[in-house]
PDB file of C-alpha atoms in Angstrom:
ATOM      1  CA  MET A  10      95.455 157.164  88.267  1.00  0.00           C
ATOM      2  CA  ILE A  11      92.670 158.979  90.108  1.00  0.00           C
ATOM      3  CA  ILE A  12      91.864 157.924  93.678  1.00  0.00           C
ATOM      4  CA  ALA A  13      88.590 158.815  95.422  1.00  0.00           C
ATOM      5  CA  VAL A  14      88.404 158.672  99.233  1.00  0.00           C
ATOM      6  CA  SER A  15      85.207 158.914 101.301  1.00  0.00           C
ATOM      7  CA  VAL A  16      85.780 161.320 104.213  1.00  0.00           C
ATOM      8  CA  TYR A  17      83.933 162.868 107.147  1.00  0.00           C
ATOM      9  CA  GLU A  18      85.134 166.443 106.643  1.00  0.00           C
ATOM     10  CA  ASN A  19      86.262 168.537 103.696  1.00  0.00           C
ATOM     11  CA  ASN A  20      89.988 168.587 104.534  1.00  0.00           C
ATOM     12  CA  ILE A  21      93.067 166.399 104.217  1.00  0.00           C
ATOM     13  CA  SER A  22      93.423 165.875 107.972  1.00  0.00           C
ATOM     14  CA  SER A  23      90.035 164.123 108.142  1.00  0.00           C
ATOM     15  CA  GLN A  24      89.493 160.399 108.488  1.00  0.00           C
ATOM     16  CA  VAL A  25      88.083 157.930 105.984  1.00  0.00           C
ATOM     17  CA  ASP A  26      84.313 157.624 106.346  1.00  0.00           C
ATOM     18  CA  PRO A  27      83.278 153.972 106.792  1.00  0.00           C
ATOM     19  CA  ARG A  28      80.048 154.605 104.846  1.00  0.00           C
ATOM     20  CA  PHE A  29      80.345 154.950 101.107  1.00  0.00           C
ATOM     21  CA  GLY A  30      76.873 156.005  99.975  1.00  0.00           C
ATOM     22  CA  ARG A  31      76.194 158.465 102.771  1.00  0.00           C
ATOM     23  CA  ALA A  32      79.722 159.808 103.194  1.00  0.00           C
ATOM     24  CA  SER A  33      79.665 163.584 103.636  1.00  0.00           C
ATOM     25  CA  TYR A  34      82.541 164.349 101.266  1.00  0.00           C
ATOM     26  CA  PHE A  35      84.867 162.728  98.773  1.00  0.00           C
ATOM     27  CA  LEU A  36      88.415 163.866  98.141  1.00  0.00           C
ATOM     28  CA  ILE A  37      89.911 163.108  94.745  1.00  0.00           C
ATOM     29  CA  PHE A  38      93.689 162.560  94.601  1.00  0.00           C
ATOM     30  CA  ASP A  39      96.152 161.851  91.815  1.00  0.00           C
ATOM     31  CA  GLU A  40      98.809 159.109  91.964  1.00  0.00           C
ATOM     32  CA  ASN A  41     101.210 161.441  93.837  1.00  0.00           C
ATOM     33  CA  ASN A  42      98.716 162.070  96.684  1.00  0.00           C
ATOM     34  CA  ASN A  43      98.000 165.594  95.420  1.00  0.00           C
ATOM     35  CA  LEU A  44      94.471 166.789  96.097  1.00  0.00           C
ATOM     36  CA  ILE A  45      92.668 167.434  92.811  1.00  0.00           C
ATOM     37  CA  GLU A  46      89.089 168.047  93.883  1.00  0.00           C
ATOM     38  CA  SER A  47      86.668 167.947  96.791  1.00  0.00           C
ATOM     39  CA  ILE A  48      83.121 166.679  96.249  1.00  0.00           C
ATOM     40  CA  ASP A  49      80.254 167.630  98.554  1.00  0.00           C
ATOM     41  CA  ASN A  50      78.012 164.592  99.060  1.00  0.00           C
ATOM     42  CA  THR A  51      75.930 165.843 102.000  1.00  0.00           C
ATOM     43  CA  ALA A  52      72.717 165.685  99.948  1.00  0.00           C
ATOM     44  CA  SER A  53      72.897 161.871  99.915  1.00  0.00           C
ATOM     45  CA  GLY A  54      72.428 161.803 103.692  1.00  0.00           C
ATOM     46  CA  ALA A  55      68.863 163.060 103.290  1.00  0.00           C
ATOM     47  CA  MET A  56      67.909 160.528 100.611  1.00  0.00           C
ATOM     48  CA  ALA A  57      65.532 157.773 101.667  1.00  0.00           C
ATOM     49  CA  GLN A  58      66.827 155.319  99.051  1.00  0.00           C
ATOM     50  CA  GLY A  59      69.467 155.084  96.363  1.00  0.00           C
ATOM     51  CA  ALA A  60      72.249 157.005  98.096  1.00  0.00           C
ATOM     52  CA  GLY A  61      74.862 154.381  97.239  1.00  0.00           C
ATOM     53  CA  ILE A  62      73.888 154.118  93.594  1.00  0.00           C
ATOM     54  CA  ASN A  63      73.860 157.899  93.116  1.00  0.00           C
ATOM     55  CA  THR A  64      77.208 158.276  94.862  1.00  0.00           C
ATOM     56  CA  ALA A  65      78.718 155.455  92.792  1.00  0.00           C
ATOM     57  CA  THR A  66      77.528 157.163  89.615  1.00  0.00           C
ATOM     58  CA  LEU A  67      79.046 160.443  90.786  1.00  0.00           C
ATOM     59  CA  ILE A  68      82.427 158.803  91.524  1.00  0.00           C
ATOM     60  CA  ALA A  69      82.415 157.019  88.163  1.00  0.00           C
ATOM     61  CA  LYS A  70      81.635 160.271  86.315  1.00  0.00           C
ATOM     62  CA  LYS A  71      84.601 161.938  88.033  1.00  0.00           C
ATOM     63  CA  GLY A  72      86.834 159.337  86.383  1.00  0.00           C
ATOM     64  CA  ALA A  73      88.082 157.617  89.535  1.00  0.00           C
ATOM     65  CA  ASN A  74      90.117 154.449  89.024  1.00  0.00           C
ATOM     66  CA  VAL A  75      90.299 153.510  92.719  1.00  0.00           C
ATOM     67  CA  LEU A  76      87.901 154.043  95.635  1.00  0.00           C
ATOM     68  CA  ILE A  77      89.106 153.933  99.251  1.00  0.00           C
ATOM     69  CA  THR A  78      86.281 153.630 101.784  1.00  0.00           C
ATOM     70  CA  GLY A  79      84.971 151.637 104.717  1.00  0.00           C
ATOM     71  CA  SER A  80      82.325 149.510 103.017  1.00  0.00           C
ATOM     72  CA  VAL A  81      80.243 149.564  99.853  1.00  0.00           C
ATOM     73  CA  GLY A  82      76.722 148.167  99.503  1.00  0.00           C
ATOM     74  CA  PRO A  83      75.862 145.551  96.877  1.00  0.00           C
ATOM     75  CA  LYS A  84      74.028 147.887  94.476  1.00  0.00           C
ATOM     76  CA  ALA A  85      76.744 150.540  94.562  1.00  0.00           C
ATOM     77  CA  LEU A  86      79.349 147.790  94.178  1.00  0.00           C
ATOM     78  CA  ALA A  87      77.691 146.675  90.947  1.00  0.00           C
ATOM     79  CA  VAL A  88      77.725 150.227  89.549  1.00  0.00           C
ATOM     80  CA  LEU A  89      81.380 150.740  90.473  1.00  0.00           C
ATOM     81  CA  GLU A  90      82.428 147.378  89.035  1.00  0.00           C
ATOM     82  CA  LYS A  91      80.643 148.168  85.780  1.00  0.00           C
ATOM     83  CA  ALA A  92      82.563 151.465  85.614  1.00  0.00           C
ATOM     84  CA  GLY A  93      85.853 149.614  86.230  1.00  0.00           C
ATOM     85  CA  VAL A  94      86.607 151.233  89.592  1.00  0.00           C
ATOM     86  CA  LYS A  95      88.786 149.178  91.954  1.00  0.00           C
ATOM     87  CA  ILE A  96      87.363 149.200  95.462  1.00  0.00           C
ATOM     88  CA  ILE A  97      89.495 149.145  98.603  1.00  0.00           C
ATOM     89  CA  GLU A  98      87.241 148.421 101.584  1.00  0.00           C
ATOM     90  CA  GLY A  99      87.997 148.211 105.281  1.00  0.00           C
ATOM     91  CA  MET A 100      89.757 151.584 105.600  1.00  0.00           C
ATOM     92  CA  GLY A 101      87.046 153.244 107.713  1.00  0.00           C
ATOM     93  CA  ASP A 102      88.151 155.622 110.495  1.00  0.00           C
ATOM     94  CA  MET A 103      91.740 155.642 109.226  1.00  0.00           C
ATOM     95  CA  ASN A 104      93.684 158.831 108.530  1.00  0.00           C
ATOM     96  CA  ILE A 105      93.451 159.765 104.827  1.00  0.00           C
ATOM     97  CA  MET A 106      97.199 159.949 104.259  1.00  0.00           C
ATOM     98  CA  ASP A 107      97.734 156.620 106.050  1.00  0.00           C
ATOM     99  CA  ALA A 108      95.075 155.015 103.858  1.00  0.00           C
ATOM    100  CA  LEU A 109      96.658 156.430 100.687  1.00  0.00           C
ATOM    101  CA  ASN A 110     100.126 155.300 101.760  1.00  0.00           C
ATOM    102  CA  ASN A 111      98.845 151.818 102.617  1.00  0.00           C
ATOM    103  CA  PHE A 112      97.293 151.618  99.173  1.00  0.00           C
ATOM    104  CA  LYS A 113     100.509 152.823  97.488  1.00  0.00           C
ATOM    105  CA  ASN A 114     102.645 150.342  99.460  1.00  0.00           C
ATOM    106  CA  ASN A 115     100.257 147.458  98.711  1.00  0.00           C
ATOM    107  CA  THR A 116      99.618 146.851 102.411  1.00  0.00           C
ATOM    108  CA  VAL A 117      95.840 146.654 101.976  1.00  0.00           C
ATOM    109  CA  ASN A 118      93.543 143.780 101.150  1.00  0.00           C
ATOM    110  CA  GLN A 119      93.192 142.754  97.532  1.00  0.00           C
ATOM    111  CA  PRO A 120      91.047 145.346  95.713  1.00  0.00           C
ATOM    112  CA  LEU A 121      87.598 144.247  94.652  1.00  0.00           C
ATOM    113  CA  SER A 122      87.274 144.331  90.904  1.00  0.00           C
ATOM    114  CA  PRO A 123      85.601 142.250  88.200  1.00  0.00           C
ATOM    115  CA  ASP A 124      88.868 140.549  87.244  1.00  0.00           C
ATOM    116  CA  ASN A 125      89.759 139.626  90.827  1.00  0.00           C
ATOM    117  CA  GLU A 126      89.156 135.917  91.454  1.00  0.00           C
ATOM    118  CA  THR A 127      89.332 136.235  95.251  1.00  0.00           C
ATOM    119  CA  GLN A 128      86.419 138.623  95.331  1.00  0.00           C
ATOM    120  CA  ILE A 129      84.107 138.659  98.318  1.00  0.00           C
ATOM    121  CA  VAL A 130      80.848 136.968  97.463  1.00  0.00           C
ATOM    122  CA  ARG A 131      77.884 138.939  98.706  1.00  0.00           C
ATOM    123  CA  GLY A 132      74.463 137.462  99.238  1.00  0.00           C
ATOM    124  CA  ALA A 133      71.266 138.875  97.868  1.00  0.00           C
ATOM    125  CA  GLY A 134      70.157 140.072 101.262  1.00  0.00           C
ATOM    126  CA  MET A 135      66.886 139.011 102.800  1.00  0.00           C
ATOM    127  CA  GLY A 136      66.002 135.776 101.101  1.00  0.00           C
ATOM    128  CA  ALA A 137      62.933 133.613 100.904  1.00  0.00           C
ATOM    129  CA  GLY A 138      63.579 132.072 104.288  1.00  0.00           C
ATOM    130  CA  ARG A 139      63.261 128.311 104.067  1.00  0.00           C
ATOM    131  CA  GLY A 140      63.607 128.156 107.841  1.00  0.00           C
ATOM    132  CA  MET A 141      61.490 126.396 110.410  1.00  0.00           C
ATOM    133  CA  GLY A 142      58.632 128.826 110.613  1.00  0.00           C
ATOM    134  CA  MET A 143      55.833 128.590 113.115  1.00  0.00           C
ATOM    135  CA  GLY A 144      53.412 127.106 110.640  1.00  0.00           C
ATOM    136  CA  ARG A 145      51.921 129.817 108.480  1.00  0.00           C
ATOM    137  CA  GLY A 146      50.146 127.180 106.385  1.00  0.00           C
ATOM    138  CA  ARG A 147      53.306 125.459 105.169  1.00  0.00           C
ATOM    139  CA  GLY A 148      52.907 122.044 106.689  1.00  0.00           C
ATOM    140  CA  GLY A 149      53.723 120.862 110.186  1.00  0.00           C
ATOM    141  CA  MET A 150      53.858 122.909 113.317  1.00  0.00           C
ATOM    142  CA  GLY A 151      57.316 121.970 114.546  1.00  0.00           C
ATOM    143  CA  MET A 152      58.275 119.704 117.460  1.00  0.00           C
ATOM    144  CA  GLY A 153      55.905 119.462 120.436  1.00  0.00           C
ATOM    145  CA  LYS A 154      53.489 116.597 120.945  1.00  0.00           C
ATOM    146  CA  CYS A 155      50.882 118.688 122.690  1.00  0.00           C
ATOM    147  CA  GLY A 156      50.723 121.609 120.297  1.00  0.00           C
ATOM    148  CA  CYS A 157      52.580 124.046 122.566  1.00  0.00           C
ATOM    149  CA  ARG A 158      54.518 125.363 119.587  1.00  0.00           C
ATOM    150  CA  ARG A 159      51.257 126.618 118.139  1.00  0.00           C
ATOM    151  CA  ARG A 160      50.729 128.730 121.198  1.00  0.00           C
ATOM    152  CA  MET A 161      54.263 130.097 121.370  1.00  0.00           C
ATOM    153  CA  ARG A 162      52.989 133.653 121.630  1.00  0.00           C
ATOM    154  CA  ILE A 163      51.716 132.745 125.058  1.00  0.00           C
ATOM    155  CA  PHE A 164      55.038 131.976 126.730  1.00  0.00           C
ATOM    156  CA  GLN A 165      53.464 130.504 129.873  1.00  0.00           C
ATOM    157  CA  ASN A 166      52.187 127.519 127.894  1.00  0.00           C
ATOM    158  CA  PHE A 167      55.496 127.139 126.120  1.00  0.00           C
ATOM    159  CA  PHE A 168      57.502 126.817 129.325  1.00  0.00           C
ATOM    160  CA  ARG A 169      54.898 124.668 131.163  1.00  0.00           C
ATOM    161  CA  CYS A 170      54.707 122.032 128.438  1.00  0.00           C
ATOM    162  CA  ARG A 171      55.465 118.598 129.925  1.00  0.00           C
ATOM    163  CA  TRP A 172      56.714 117.257 126.582  1.00  0.00           C
ATOM    164  CA  PHE A 173      59.038 120.162 125.822  1.00  0.00           C
ATOM    165  CA  ASN A 174      60.732 120.265 129.237  1.00  0.00           C
ATOM    166  CA  LYS A 175      61.765 116.588 129.359  1.00  0.00           C
TER     167      LYS A 175
END
């Protein structure tokens, strides 16, 4: 079993980096906690977009079976799940050896994987809204009998409204 850990610095005494995609380094361990390889991921910090996806591809190509990190974004999560990598989240700012020992002793949360039924459901992000907007041509203008909601940008009218302050 190969375990990848996102870390701040390129040494074993470092802590787990809570960011997966923009983590500075990754340390690759075997099942006996022996360091196999160190991966420099500092280039992802300068990327405007796609850092998580590129990092997930890199970890999958290294043959990792398990990833220990702080949190993984939805796009990187999809890449890692497709590669069959089990993801252990919530280990950010923990000592590397403590995180590895917690994983070995099964004292961590259930790993996220495609076959795990208790998987965290993530939303799609910024949706279509469907909230009570301030008009924008979608019907009524909200509550307010005098139209003060239409002039909400002018806060003096909003707070002086005799219908709103009843």
